[in-house]
Coordinates of C-alpha atoms in Angstrom, one line a residue:
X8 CA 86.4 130.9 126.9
X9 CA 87.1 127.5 127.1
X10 CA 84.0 126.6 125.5
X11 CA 85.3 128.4 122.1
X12 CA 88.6 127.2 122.6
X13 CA 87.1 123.8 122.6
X14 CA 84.9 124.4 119.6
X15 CA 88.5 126.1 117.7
X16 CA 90.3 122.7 118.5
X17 CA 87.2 120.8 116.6
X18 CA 86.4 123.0 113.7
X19 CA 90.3 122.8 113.0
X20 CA 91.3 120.4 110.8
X21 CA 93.8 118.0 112.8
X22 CA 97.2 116.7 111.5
X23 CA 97.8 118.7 108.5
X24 CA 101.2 118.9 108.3
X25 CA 102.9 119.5 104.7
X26 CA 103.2 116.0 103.1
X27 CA 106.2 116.5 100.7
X28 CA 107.0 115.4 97.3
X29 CA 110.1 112.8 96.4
X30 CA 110.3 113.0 92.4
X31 CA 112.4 110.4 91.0
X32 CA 111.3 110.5 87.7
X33 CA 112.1 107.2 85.5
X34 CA 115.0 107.9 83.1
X35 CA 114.1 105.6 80.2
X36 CA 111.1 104.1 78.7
X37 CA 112.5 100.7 79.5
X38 CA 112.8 102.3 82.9
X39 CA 109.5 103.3 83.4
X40 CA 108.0 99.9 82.3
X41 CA 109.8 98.1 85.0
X42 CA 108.7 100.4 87.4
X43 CA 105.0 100.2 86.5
X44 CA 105.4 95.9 86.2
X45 CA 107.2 96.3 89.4
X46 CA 104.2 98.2 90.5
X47 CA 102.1 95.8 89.2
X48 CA 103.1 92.9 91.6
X49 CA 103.3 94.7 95.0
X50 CA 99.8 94.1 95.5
X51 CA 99.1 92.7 98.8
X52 CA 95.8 90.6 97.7
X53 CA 94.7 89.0 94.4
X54 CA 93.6 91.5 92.0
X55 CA 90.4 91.6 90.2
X56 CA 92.0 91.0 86.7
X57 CA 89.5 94.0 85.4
X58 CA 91.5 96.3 88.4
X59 CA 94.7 95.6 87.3
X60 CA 97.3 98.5 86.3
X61 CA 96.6 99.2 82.7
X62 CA 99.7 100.4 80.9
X63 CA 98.6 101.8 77.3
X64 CA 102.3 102.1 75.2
X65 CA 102.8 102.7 71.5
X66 CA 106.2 100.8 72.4
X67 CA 108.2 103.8 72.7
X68 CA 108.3 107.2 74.6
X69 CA 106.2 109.8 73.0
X70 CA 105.2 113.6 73.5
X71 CA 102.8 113.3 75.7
X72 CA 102.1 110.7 78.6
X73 CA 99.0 110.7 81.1
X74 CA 98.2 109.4 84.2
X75 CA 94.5 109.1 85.3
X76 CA 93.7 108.5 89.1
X77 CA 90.4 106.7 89.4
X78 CA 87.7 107.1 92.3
X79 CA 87.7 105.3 95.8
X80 CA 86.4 102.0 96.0
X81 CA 86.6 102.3 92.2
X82 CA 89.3 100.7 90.1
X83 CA 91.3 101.5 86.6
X84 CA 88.9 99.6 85.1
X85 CA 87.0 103.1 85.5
X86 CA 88.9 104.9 83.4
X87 CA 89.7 102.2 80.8
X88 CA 87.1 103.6 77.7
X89 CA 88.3 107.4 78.3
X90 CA 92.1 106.1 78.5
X91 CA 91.8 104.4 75.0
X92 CA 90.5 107.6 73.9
X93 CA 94.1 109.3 74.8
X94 CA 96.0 106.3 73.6
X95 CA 94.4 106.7 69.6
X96 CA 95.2 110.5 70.1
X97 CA 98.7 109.3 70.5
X98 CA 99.6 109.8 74.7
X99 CA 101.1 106.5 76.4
X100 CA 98.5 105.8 79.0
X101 CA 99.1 104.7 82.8
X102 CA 95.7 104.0 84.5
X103 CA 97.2 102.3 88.2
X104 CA 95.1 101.5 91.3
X105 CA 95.4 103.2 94.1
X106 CA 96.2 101.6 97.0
X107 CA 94.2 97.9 98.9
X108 CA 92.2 98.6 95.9
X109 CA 90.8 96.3 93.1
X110 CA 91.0 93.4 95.1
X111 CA 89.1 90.5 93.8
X112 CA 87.3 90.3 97.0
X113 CA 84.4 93.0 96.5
X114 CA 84.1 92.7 100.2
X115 CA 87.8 93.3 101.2
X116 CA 88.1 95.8 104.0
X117 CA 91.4 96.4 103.0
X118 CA 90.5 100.0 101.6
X119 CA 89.7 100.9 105.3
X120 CA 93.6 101.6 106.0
X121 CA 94.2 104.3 103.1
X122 CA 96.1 107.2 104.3
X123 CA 96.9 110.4 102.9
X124 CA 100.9 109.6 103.0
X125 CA 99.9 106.5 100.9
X126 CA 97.6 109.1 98.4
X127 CA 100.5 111.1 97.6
X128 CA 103.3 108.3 97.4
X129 CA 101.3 106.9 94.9
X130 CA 100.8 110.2 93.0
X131 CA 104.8 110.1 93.4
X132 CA 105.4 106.9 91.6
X133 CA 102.9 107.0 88.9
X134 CA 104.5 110.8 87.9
X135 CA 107.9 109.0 87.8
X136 CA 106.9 106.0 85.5
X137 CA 105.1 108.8 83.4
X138 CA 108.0 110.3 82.6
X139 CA 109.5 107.5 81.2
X140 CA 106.7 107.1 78.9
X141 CA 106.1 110.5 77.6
X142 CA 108.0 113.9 77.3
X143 CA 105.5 115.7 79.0
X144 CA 103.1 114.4 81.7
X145 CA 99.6 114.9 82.0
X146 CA 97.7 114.2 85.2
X147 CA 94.0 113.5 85.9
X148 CA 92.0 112.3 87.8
X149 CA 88.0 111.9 89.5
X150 CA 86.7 112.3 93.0
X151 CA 89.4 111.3 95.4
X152 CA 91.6 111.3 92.1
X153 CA 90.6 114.6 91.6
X154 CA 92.2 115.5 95.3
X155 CA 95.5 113.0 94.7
X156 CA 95.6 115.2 91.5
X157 CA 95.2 118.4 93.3
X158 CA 97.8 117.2 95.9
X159 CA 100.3 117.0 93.0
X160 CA 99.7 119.9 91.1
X161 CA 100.3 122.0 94.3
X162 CA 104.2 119.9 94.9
X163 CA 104.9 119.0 91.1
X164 CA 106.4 121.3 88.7
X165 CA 107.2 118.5 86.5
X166 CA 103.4 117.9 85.3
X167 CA 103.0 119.7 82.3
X168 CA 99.1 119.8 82.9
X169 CA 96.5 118.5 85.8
X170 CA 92.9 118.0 85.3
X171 CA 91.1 118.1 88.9
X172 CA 87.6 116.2 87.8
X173 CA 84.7 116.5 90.8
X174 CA 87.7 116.1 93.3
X175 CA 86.3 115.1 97.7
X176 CA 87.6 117.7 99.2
X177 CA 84.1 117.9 100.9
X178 CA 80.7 116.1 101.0
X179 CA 77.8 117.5 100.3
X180 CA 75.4 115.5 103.0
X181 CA 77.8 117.4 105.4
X182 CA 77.5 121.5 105.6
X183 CA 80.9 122.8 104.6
X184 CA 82.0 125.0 107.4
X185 CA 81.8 121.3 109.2
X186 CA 83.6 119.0 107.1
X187 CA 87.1 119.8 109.3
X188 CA 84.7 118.8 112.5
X189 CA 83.4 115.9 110.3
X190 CA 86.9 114.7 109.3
X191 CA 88.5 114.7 113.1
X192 CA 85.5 113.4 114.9
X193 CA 85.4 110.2 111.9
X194 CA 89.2 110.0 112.1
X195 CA 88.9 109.6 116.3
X196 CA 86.0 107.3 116.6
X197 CA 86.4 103.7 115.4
X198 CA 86.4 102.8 111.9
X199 CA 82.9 101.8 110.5
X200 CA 82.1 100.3 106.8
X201 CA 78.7 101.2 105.2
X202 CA 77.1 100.0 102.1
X203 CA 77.3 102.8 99.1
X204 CA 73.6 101.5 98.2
X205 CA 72.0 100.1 101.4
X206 CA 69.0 98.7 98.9
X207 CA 71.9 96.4 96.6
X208 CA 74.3 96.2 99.3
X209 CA 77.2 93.8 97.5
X210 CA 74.7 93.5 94.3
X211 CA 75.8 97.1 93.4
X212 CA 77.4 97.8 90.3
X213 CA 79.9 98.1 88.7
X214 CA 80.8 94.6 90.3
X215 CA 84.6 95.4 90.1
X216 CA 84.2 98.3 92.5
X217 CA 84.1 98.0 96.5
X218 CA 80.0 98.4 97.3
X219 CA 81.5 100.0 100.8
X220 CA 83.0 102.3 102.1
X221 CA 85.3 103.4 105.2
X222 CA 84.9 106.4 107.2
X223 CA 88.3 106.0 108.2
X224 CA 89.1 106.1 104.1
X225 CA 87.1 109.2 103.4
X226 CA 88.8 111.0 106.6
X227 CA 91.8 110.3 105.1
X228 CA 90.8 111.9 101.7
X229 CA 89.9 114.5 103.1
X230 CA 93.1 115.0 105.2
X231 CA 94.8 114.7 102.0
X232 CA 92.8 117.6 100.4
X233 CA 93.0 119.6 103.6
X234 CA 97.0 119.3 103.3
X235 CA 97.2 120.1 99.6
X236 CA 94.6 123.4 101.0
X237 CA 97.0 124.9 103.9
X238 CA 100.4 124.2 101.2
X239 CA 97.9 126.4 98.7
X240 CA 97.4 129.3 101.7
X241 CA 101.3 129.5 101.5
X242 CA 103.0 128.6 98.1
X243 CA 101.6 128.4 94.8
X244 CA 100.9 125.4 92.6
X245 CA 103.9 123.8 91.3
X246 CA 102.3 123.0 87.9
X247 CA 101.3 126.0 86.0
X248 CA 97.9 124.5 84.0
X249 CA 95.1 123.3 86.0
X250 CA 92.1 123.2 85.2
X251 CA 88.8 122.3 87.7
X252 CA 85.9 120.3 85.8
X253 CA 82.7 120.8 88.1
X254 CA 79.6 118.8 88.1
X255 CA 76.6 120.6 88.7
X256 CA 74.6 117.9 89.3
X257 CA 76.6 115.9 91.4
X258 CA 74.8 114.6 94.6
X259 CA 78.0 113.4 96.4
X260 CA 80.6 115.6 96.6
X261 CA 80.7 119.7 97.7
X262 CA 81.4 121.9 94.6
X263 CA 81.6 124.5 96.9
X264 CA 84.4 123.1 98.5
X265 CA 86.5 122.4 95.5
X266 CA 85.7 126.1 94.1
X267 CA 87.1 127.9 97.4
X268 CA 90.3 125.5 97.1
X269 CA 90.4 126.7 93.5
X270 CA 90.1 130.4 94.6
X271 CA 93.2 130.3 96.7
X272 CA 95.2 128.7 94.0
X273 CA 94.3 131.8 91.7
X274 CA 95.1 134.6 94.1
X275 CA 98.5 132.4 94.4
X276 CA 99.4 132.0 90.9
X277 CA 98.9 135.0 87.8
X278 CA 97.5 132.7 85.0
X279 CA 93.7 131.9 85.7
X280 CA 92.9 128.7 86.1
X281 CA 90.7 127.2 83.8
X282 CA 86.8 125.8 85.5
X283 CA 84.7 123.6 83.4
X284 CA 81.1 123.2 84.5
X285 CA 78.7 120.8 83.2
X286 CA 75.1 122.1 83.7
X287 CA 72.4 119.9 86.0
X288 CA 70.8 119.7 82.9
X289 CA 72.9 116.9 81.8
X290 CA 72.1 114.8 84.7
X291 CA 75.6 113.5 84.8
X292 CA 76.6 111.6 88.2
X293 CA 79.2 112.1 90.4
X294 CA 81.0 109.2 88.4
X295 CA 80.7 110.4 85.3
X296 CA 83.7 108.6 83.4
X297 CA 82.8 105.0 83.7
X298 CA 80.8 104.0 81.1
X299 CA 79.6 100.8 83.2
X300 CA 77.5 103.5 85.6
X301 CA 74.1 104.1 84.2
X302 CA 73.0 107.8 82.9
X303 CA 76.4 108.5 81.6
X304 CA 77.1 111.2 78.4
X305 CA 80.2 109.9 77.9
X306 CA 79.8 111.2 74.5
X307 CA 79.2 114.7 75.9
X308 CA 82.0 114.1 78.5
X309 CA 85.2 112.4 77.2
X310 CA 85.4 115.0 74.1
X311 CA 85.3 117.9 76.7
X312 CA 88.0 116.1 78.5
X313 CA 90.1 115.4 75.1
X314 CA 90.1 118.8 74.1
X315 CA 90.9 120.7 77.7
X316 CA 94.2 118.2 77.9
X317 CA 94.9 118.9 74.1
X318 CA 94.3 114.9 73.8
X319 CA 92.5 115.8 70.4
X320 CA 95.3 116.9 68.4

């Protein structure tokens, strides 16, 4: 008996508590531009001027605004080529890092102290600035942008559509009915930093992005998605169009995982929720929006992503 009651306290996911949502959407354009320079400056190290927020306007509010959530240790340089894409279609475009990240130092460590509570803030803020841009927000985002995106979707009723691209919410080098075990035992033991190619090390490309990453970090993504999970077991998703874009080629993160979040969202809500797959035959990778990262079909991928956001009107 107290054997299993040890092994239900590991498997459990710990601290999970709902993380709530503080809308205070920006009133004005003029509004929401002060907010996003204001953004802008509250970094607490020197900036990689390729990382910095990207703010795409036409100079005035228009229909439709969008916010895209790059990957960890990734920056909005990431997203820049696919953002442009939504700007000519006519959206305003906010493309902000998340937080200690972009640095200029590649080495920064910084990244290491990401929390959940700082995942969702940001998904906070960069929903209010978007509304001062457009009239309706859309929200999208890749990876660990994929599970702030999620987060959101599940509190905000105020996004008019989110688009949840290859989101962490497991790993594939870790079976899934371990990744809660995975997540407490990494959050416990002391933080460690490995290289995301042990061959390059900091020679890894892009040379904007962090070549490391955190345990601590990942944990903390995972919290995050674990948090947005348990809110989905009891409430339905705030925003009313999702839809799930699956990689099956990916080699990093679980689809599995993201398809059984996915599942309780659709006994939750009566619309179904749309699920793009792209096929292993592409041989996309997990990052499959920068154009910097070799084997890309961006030309296969962004015009998916256009017309599933309505961003080819």
């Amino acid at each position: 008996g107290l054997l299993l009651a040890v092994l239900f306290f590991i498997m459990t996911p710990w601290n999970i508590e709902h993380l709530p949502s503080r809308p205070n959407p920006a009133k004005s354009y003029n509004e929401a531009l002060a907010r996003a320079e204001a953004l802008r400056l509250a970094q607490a190290q020197p900036m990689n001027p390729r990382c910095e927020l990207q703010l795409m306007t036409h100079k005035r509010k228009t229909e439709y605004a969008i916010v895209l959530v790059h990957g960890y240790t990734s920056c909005p340089r990431q997203f820049q080529a696919l953002g442009k894409q939504f700007y000519n279609a006519g959206y305003n475009v906010l493309i902000a890092p998340l937080p200690h990240h972009g640095y200029a130092n590649r080495l920064s460590r910084e990244h290491g102290k990401l929390t959940a509570e700082e995942l969702a803030t940001y998904a906070d803020r960069a929903i209010d600035i978007a509304h001062g841009l457009g009239n309706k927000v859309v929200m999208m985002g890749l990876s660990a942008g994929g599970v702030t995106t999620a987060w959101a979707a599940q509190n905000r009723s105020d996004i008019e559509r989110a688009i949840i691209i290859s989101p962490a919410f497991g790993f594939k080098q870790i079976p899934l009915p371990l990744t809660a075990a995975a997540m407490n035992l990494f959050s416990a033991l002391p933080d460690e930093f490995e290289w995301w190619n042990p061959t390059l090390r900091e020679h890894e490309t892009p040379t904007y992005a962090y070549p490391q990453y955190s345990r601590h970090a990942l944990t903390q993504i995972l919290r995050l998605g674990f948090i947005a999970k348990f809110d989905a077991l009891h409430h339905a998703p705030a925003t009313k169009k999702i839809a799930l874009v699956v990689n099956h080629n990916d080699t990093s993160v679980s689809n599995e995982a993201a398809l059984q979040f996915v599942a309780v969202w659709q006994k939750k809500q009566n619309q179904t929720i749309a699920i793009i797959e792209f096929p292993d035959s592409l041989k996309l990778p997990h990052d499959l929006i920068d154009q910097e990262k070799v084997n890309q079909r961006t030309n296969v991928v962004y015009p998916l992503l256009l017309k599933i956001t309505g961003g080819e009107r």
